[in-house]
PDB file of C-alpha atoms and ligand atoms in Angstrom:
ATOM      1  CA  UNK A 101       6.778  13.718 -14.026  1.00 61.00           C
ATOM      2  CA  UNK A 102       8.327  10.497 -12.804  1.00 68.00           C
ATOM      3  CA  UNK A 103       6.045   8.061 -10.970  1.00 73.00           C
ATOM      4  CA  UNK A 104       6.621   6.987  -7.415  1.00 85.00           C
ATOM      5  CA  UNK A 105       8.821   3.922  -7.666  1.00 90.00           C
ATOM      6  CA  UNK A 106       8.778   1.753  -4.573  1.00 96.00           C
ATOM      7  CA  UNK A 107      11.248  -0.765  -5.953  1.00 96.00           C
ATOM      8  CA  UNK A 108      14.523  -0.874  -3.976  1.00 97.00           C
ATOM      9  CA  UNK A 109      15.813  -0.573  -0.425  1.00 98.00           C
ATOM     10  CA  UNK A 110      14.231   1.783   2.135  1.00 98.00           C
ATOM     11  CA  UNK A 111      15.134   2.554   5.755  1.00 98.00           C
ATOM     12  CA  UNK A 112      12.812   4.011   8.384  1.00 98.00           C
ATOM     13  CA  UNK A 113      13.193   6.097  11.513  1.00 98.00           C
ATOM     14  CA  UNK A 114      13.465   2.960  13.674  1.00 98.00           C
ATOM     15  CA  UNK A 115      16.325   1.608  11.576  1.00 98.00           C
ATOM     16  CA  UNK A 116      14.162  -1.048   9.935  1.00 98.00           C
ATOM     17  CA  UNK A 117      14.981  -1.881   6.309  1.00 98.00           C
ATOM     18  CA  UNK A 118      12.592  -2.865   3.574  1.00 98.00           C
ATOM     19  CA  UNK A 119      13.458  -4.383   0.230  1.00 98.00           C
ATOM     20  CA  UNK A 120      10.664  -3.967  -2.334  1.00 98.00           C
ATOM     21  CA  UNK A 121      11.081  -6.227  -5.314  1.00 97.00           C
ATOM     22  CA  UNK A 122       9.505  -5.488  -8.687  1.00 93.00           C
ATOM     23  CA  UNK A 123       6.167  -3.575  -8.767  1.00 95.00           C
ATOM     24  CA  UNK A 124       4.055  -5.111 -11.554  1.00 96.00           C
ATOM     25  CA  UNK A 125       1.860  -3.166 -14.000  1.00 94.00           C
ATOM     26  CA  UNK A 126      -1.152  -3.649 -11.722  1.00 95.00           C
ATOM     27  CA  UNK A 127       0.760  -2.032  -8.830  1.00 95.00           C
ATOM     28  CA  UNK A 128       1.126  -5.327  -6.968  1.00 97.00           C
ATOM     29  CA  UNK A 129       4.457  -5.820  -5.249  1.00 98.00           C
ATOM     30  CA  UNK A 130       6.268  -8.118  -2.856  1.00 98.00           C
ATOM     31  CA  UNK A 131       9.378  -7.733  -0.768  1.00 98.00           C
ATOM     32  CA  UNK A 132      11.197  -8.490   2.435  1.00 98.00           C
ATOM     33  CA  UNK A 133      11.017  -6.511   5.681  1.00 98.00           C
ATOM     34  CA  UNK A 134      13.979  -6.441   8.071  1.00 98.00           C
ATOM     35  CA  UNK A 135      12.600  -4.948  11.260  1.00 98.00           C
ATOM     36  CA  UNK A 136      15.061  -3.370  13.712  1.00 98.00           C
ATOM     37  CA  UNK A 137      12.691  -3.801  16.668  1.00 98.00           C
ATOM     38  CA  UNK A 138      10.369  -6.524  17.864  1.00 98.00           C
ATOM     39  CA  UNK A 139       8.070  -7.390  20.754  1.00 96.00           C
ATOM     40  CA  UNK A 140       8.445 -11.143  20.070  1.00 96.00           C
ATOM     41  CA  UNK A 141      10.641 -13.432  22.135  1.00 94.00           C
ATOM     42  CA  UNK A 142      12.301 -15.184  19.207  1.00 97.00           C
ATOM     43  CA  UNK A 143      15.170 -13.596  17.287  1.00 97.00           C
ATOM     44  CA  UNK A 144      14.196 -11.264  14.452  1.00 98.00           C
ATOM     45  CA  UNK A 145      14.211 -12.690  10.936  1.00 98.00           C
ATOM     46  CA  UNK A 146      13.532 -11.114   7.526  1.00 98.00           C
ATOM     47  CA  UNK A 147       9.809 -11.286   6.829  1.00 98.00           C
ATOM     48  CA  UNK A 148       7.793 -11.390   3.596  1.00 98.00           C
ATOM     49  CA  UNK A 149       5.592  -8.462   2.585  1.00 98.00           C
ATOM     50  CA  UNK A 150       2.943  -8.092  -0.104  1.00 98.00           C
ATOM     51  CA  UNK A 151       1.414  -4.822  -1.176  1.00 98.00           C
ATOM     52  CA  UNK A 152      -0.458  -2.749  -3.715  1.00 97.00           C
ATOM     53  CA  UNK A 153       0.374   0.678  -5.065  1.00 96.00           C
ATOM     54  CA  UNK A 154      -1.637   3.192  -7.078  1.00 95.00           C
ATOM     55  CA  UNK A 155       0.039   3.857 -10.433  1.00 92.00           C
ATOM     56  CA  UNK A 156      -1.070   7.446 -10.975  1.00 88.00           C
ATOM     57  CA  UNK A 157       0.652   9.913 -13.255  1.00 81.00           C
ATOM     58  CA  UNK A 158       2.445  11.702 -10.465  1.00 80.00           C
ATOM     59  CA  UNK A 159       4.980  11.196  -7.735  1.00 84.00           C
ATOM     60  CA  UNK A 160       2.546  11.005  -4.848  1.00 90.00           C
ATOM     61  CA  UNK A 161       0.951   7.572  -5.067  1.00 93.00           C
ATOM     62  CA  UNK A 162      -0.753   5.897  -2.109  1.00 97.00           C
ATOM     63  CA  UNK A 163       0.063   2.289  -1.288  1.00 97.00           C
ATOM     64  CA  UNK A 164      -0.424  -0.378   1.343  1.00 98.00           C
ATOM     65  CA  UNK A 165       1.323  -3.585   2.327  1.00 98.00           C
ATOM     66  CA  UNK A 166       1.079  -6.445   4.817  1.00 98.00           C
ATOM     67  CA  UNK A 167       4.034  -7.957   6.641  1.00 98.00           C
ATOM     68  CA  UNK A 168       3.690 -11.509   7.935  1.00 98.00           C
ATOM     69  CA  UNK A 169       6.296 -12.032  10.664  1.00 98.00           C
ATOM     70  CA  UNK A 170       5.743 -15.763  10.456  1.00 97.00           C
ATOM     71  CA  UNK A 171       9.386 -16.805  10.919  1.00 97.00           C
ATOM     72  CA  UNK A 172       9.676 -15.377  14.459  1.00 98.00           C
ATOM     73  CA  UNK A 173       6.322 -13.901  15.620  1.00 98.00           C
ATOM     74  CA  UNK A 174       2.645 -14.687  15.327  1.00 97.00           C
ATOM     75  CA  UNK A 175       1.788 -11.013  14.794  1.00 98.00           C
ATOM     76  CA  UNK A 176       0.781  -9.328  11.523  1.00 98.00           C
ATOM     77  CA  UNK A 177       1.388  -5.721  10.464  1.00 98.00           C
ATOM     78  CA  UNK A 178      -0.275  -3.586   7.846  1.00 98.00           C
ATOM     79  CA  UNK A 179       1.149  -0.315   6.567  1.00 98.00           C
ATOM     80  CA  UNK A 180      -0.552   2.401   4.478  1.00 98.00           C
ATOM     81  CA  UNK A 181       1.337   5.327   3.098  1.00 98.00           C
ATOM     82  CA  UNK A 182       2.105   7.819   0.386  1.00 97.00           C
ATOM     83  CA  UNK A 183       5.218   8.769  -1.620  1.00 95.00           C
ATOM     84  CA  UNK A 184       6.471  12.351  -1.554  1.00 94.00           C
ATOM     85  CA  UNK A 185       9.418  14.252  -2.757  1.00 88.00           C
ATOM     86  CA  UNK A 186      10.678  16.117   0.292  1.00 77.00           C
ATOM     87  CA  UNK A 187      11.810  19.732   0.331  1.00 78.00           C
ATOM     88  CA  UNK A 188      15.331  18.496  -0.503  1.00 83.00           C
ATOM     89  CA  UNK A 189      13.960  16.560  -3.496  1.00 81.00           C
ATOM     90  CA  UNK A 190      14.667  13.197  -1.812  1.00 90.00           C
ATOM     91  CA  UNK A 191      11.982  10.508  -1.981  1.00 93.00           C
ATOM     92  CA  UNK A 192      10.192   9.903   1.305  1.00 95.00           C
ATOM     93  CA  UNK A 193       7.393   7.532   2.278  1.00 97.00           C
ATOM     94  CA  UNK A 194       5.095   8.605   5.085  1.00 97.00           C
ATOM     95  CA  UNK A 195       3.255   5.574   6.546  1.00 98.00           C
ATOM     96  CA  UNK A 196       0.924   4.606   9.333  1.00 98.00           C
ATOM     97  CA  UNK A 197       0.780   1.040  10.630  1.00 98.00           C
ATOM     98  CA  UNK A 198      -1.313  -1.331  12.702  1.00 98.00           C
ATOM     99  CA  UNK A 199       0.389  -4.271  14.402  1.00 98.00           C
ATOM    100  CA  UNK A 200      -1.868  -7.114  15.501  1.00 98.00           C
ATOM    101  CA  UNK A 201      -0.536  -9.318  18.248  1.00 97.00           C
ATOM    102  CA  UNK A 202      -1.932 -12.803  18.873  1.00 97.00           C
ATOM    103  CA  UNK A 203      -3.678 -12.972  22.242  1.00 98.00           C
ATOM    104  CA  UNK A 204      -4.748 -16.092  24.065  1.00 97.00           C
ATOM    105  CA  UNK A 205      -8.388 -15.221  24.604  1.00 98.00           C
ATOM    106  CA  UNK A 206     -11.144 -12.987  23.293  1.00 98.00           C
ATOM    107  CA  UNK A 207     -11.138 -11.074  26.579  1.00 98.00           C
ATOM    108  CA  UNK A 208      -7.615  -9.844  25.687  1.00 98.00           C
ATOM    109  CA  UNK A 209      -8.728  -8.574  22.260  1.00 98.00           C
ATOM    110  CA  UNK A 210      -8.804  -4.968  23.512  1.00 98.00           C
ATOM    111  CA  UNK A 211      -5.031  -4.823  23.909  1.00 98.00           C
ATOM    112  CA  UNK A 212      -3.989  -6.710  20.782  1.00 98.00           C
ATOM    113  CA  UNK A 213      -3.517  -3.846  18.287  1.00 98.00           C
ATOM    114  CA  UNK A 214      -0.709  -1.294  18.292  1.00 98.00           C
ATOM    115  CA  UNK A 215      -0.689   1.770  16.034  1.00 98.00           C
ATOM    116  CA  UNK A 216       2.157   3.973  14.869  1.00 98.00           C
ATOM    117  CA  UNK A 217       3.804   5.871  12.108  1.00 98.00           C
ATOM    118  CA  UNK A 218       7.070   5.421  10.212  1.00 98.00           C
ATOM    119  CA  UNK A 219       8.942   7.506   7.631  1.00 98.00           C
ATOM    120  CA  UNK A 220      11.107   5.743   5.091  1.00 98.00           C
ATOM    121  CA  UNK A 221      13.880   7.160   2.907  1.00 97.00           C
ATOM    122  CA  UNK A 222      15.634   5.404   0.012  1.00 96.00           C
ATOM    123  CA  UNK A 223      18.930   3.717   0.901  1.00 95.00           C
ATOM    124  CA  UNK A 224      20.609   3.515  -2.482  1.00 72.00           C
TER     125      UNK A 224
HETATM  126  C1  BTN K 459       6.562  -8.338  16.449  1.00 61.37           C
HETATM  127  O1  BTN K 459       6.920  -7.462  17.239  1.00 61.37           O
HETATM  128  O2  BTN K 459       5.749  -9.217  16.811  1.00 61.37           O
HETATM  129  C2  BTN K 459       7.060  -8.404  15.023  1.00 61.37           C
HETATM  130  C3  BTN K 459       7.852  -7.222  14.608  1.00 61.37           C
HETATM  131  C4  BTN K 459       7.027  -5.965  14.472  1.00 61.37           C
HETATM  132  C5  BTN K 459       7.855  -4.756  14.063  1.00 61.37           C
HETATM  133  C6  BTN K 459       7.023  -3.476  14.057  1.00 61.37           C
HETATM  134  S1  BTN K 459       5.915  -3.314  12.683  1.00 61.37           S
HETATM  135  C7  BTN K 459       5.670  -1.608  13.026  1.00 61.37           C
HETATM  136  C8  BTN K 459       6.995  -1.044  13.490  1.00 61.37           C
HETATM  137  N1  BTN K 459       7.799  -0.537  12.396  1.00 61.37           N
HETATM  138  C9  BTN K 459       8.900  -1.249  12.213  1.00 61.37           C
HETATM  139  O3  BTN K 459       9.757  -1.008  11.338  1.00 61.37           O
HETATM  140  N2  BTN K 459       8.985  -2.243  13.111  1.00 61.37           N
HETATM  141  C10 BTN K 459       7.861  -2.193  14.021  1.00 61.37           C
END
């Protein structure tokens, strides 16, 4: 059984692209996220991500990562997900995310967090 290998380029259902660099033997990884969409006013830029993956002896590891959009937005996103091999045998990542927006005051805290889901497939 081959393990879930996050290393490489992935594309999601929004058209966003994610480049995961090397995953080390603790499961820690870093990469760069190229979002296709944004709620920020500044132009989109590639953004650093850091994450952690289970290294179990199967193809269905869980993982999580944080994206810091610091170059163009003061928001932060976290993703959690799991690797699968789809019915067609292609690798797929099913994720859920929280996106925290920076608000000006504590009274706006209630509206600061968005939630969603994304599915990623390997590009190359
Ligand atoms: C921002 O809007 O402040 C920064 C960009 C956020 C992009 C979000 S993160 C969750 C969702 N999935 C994506 O691929 N892009 C959006």
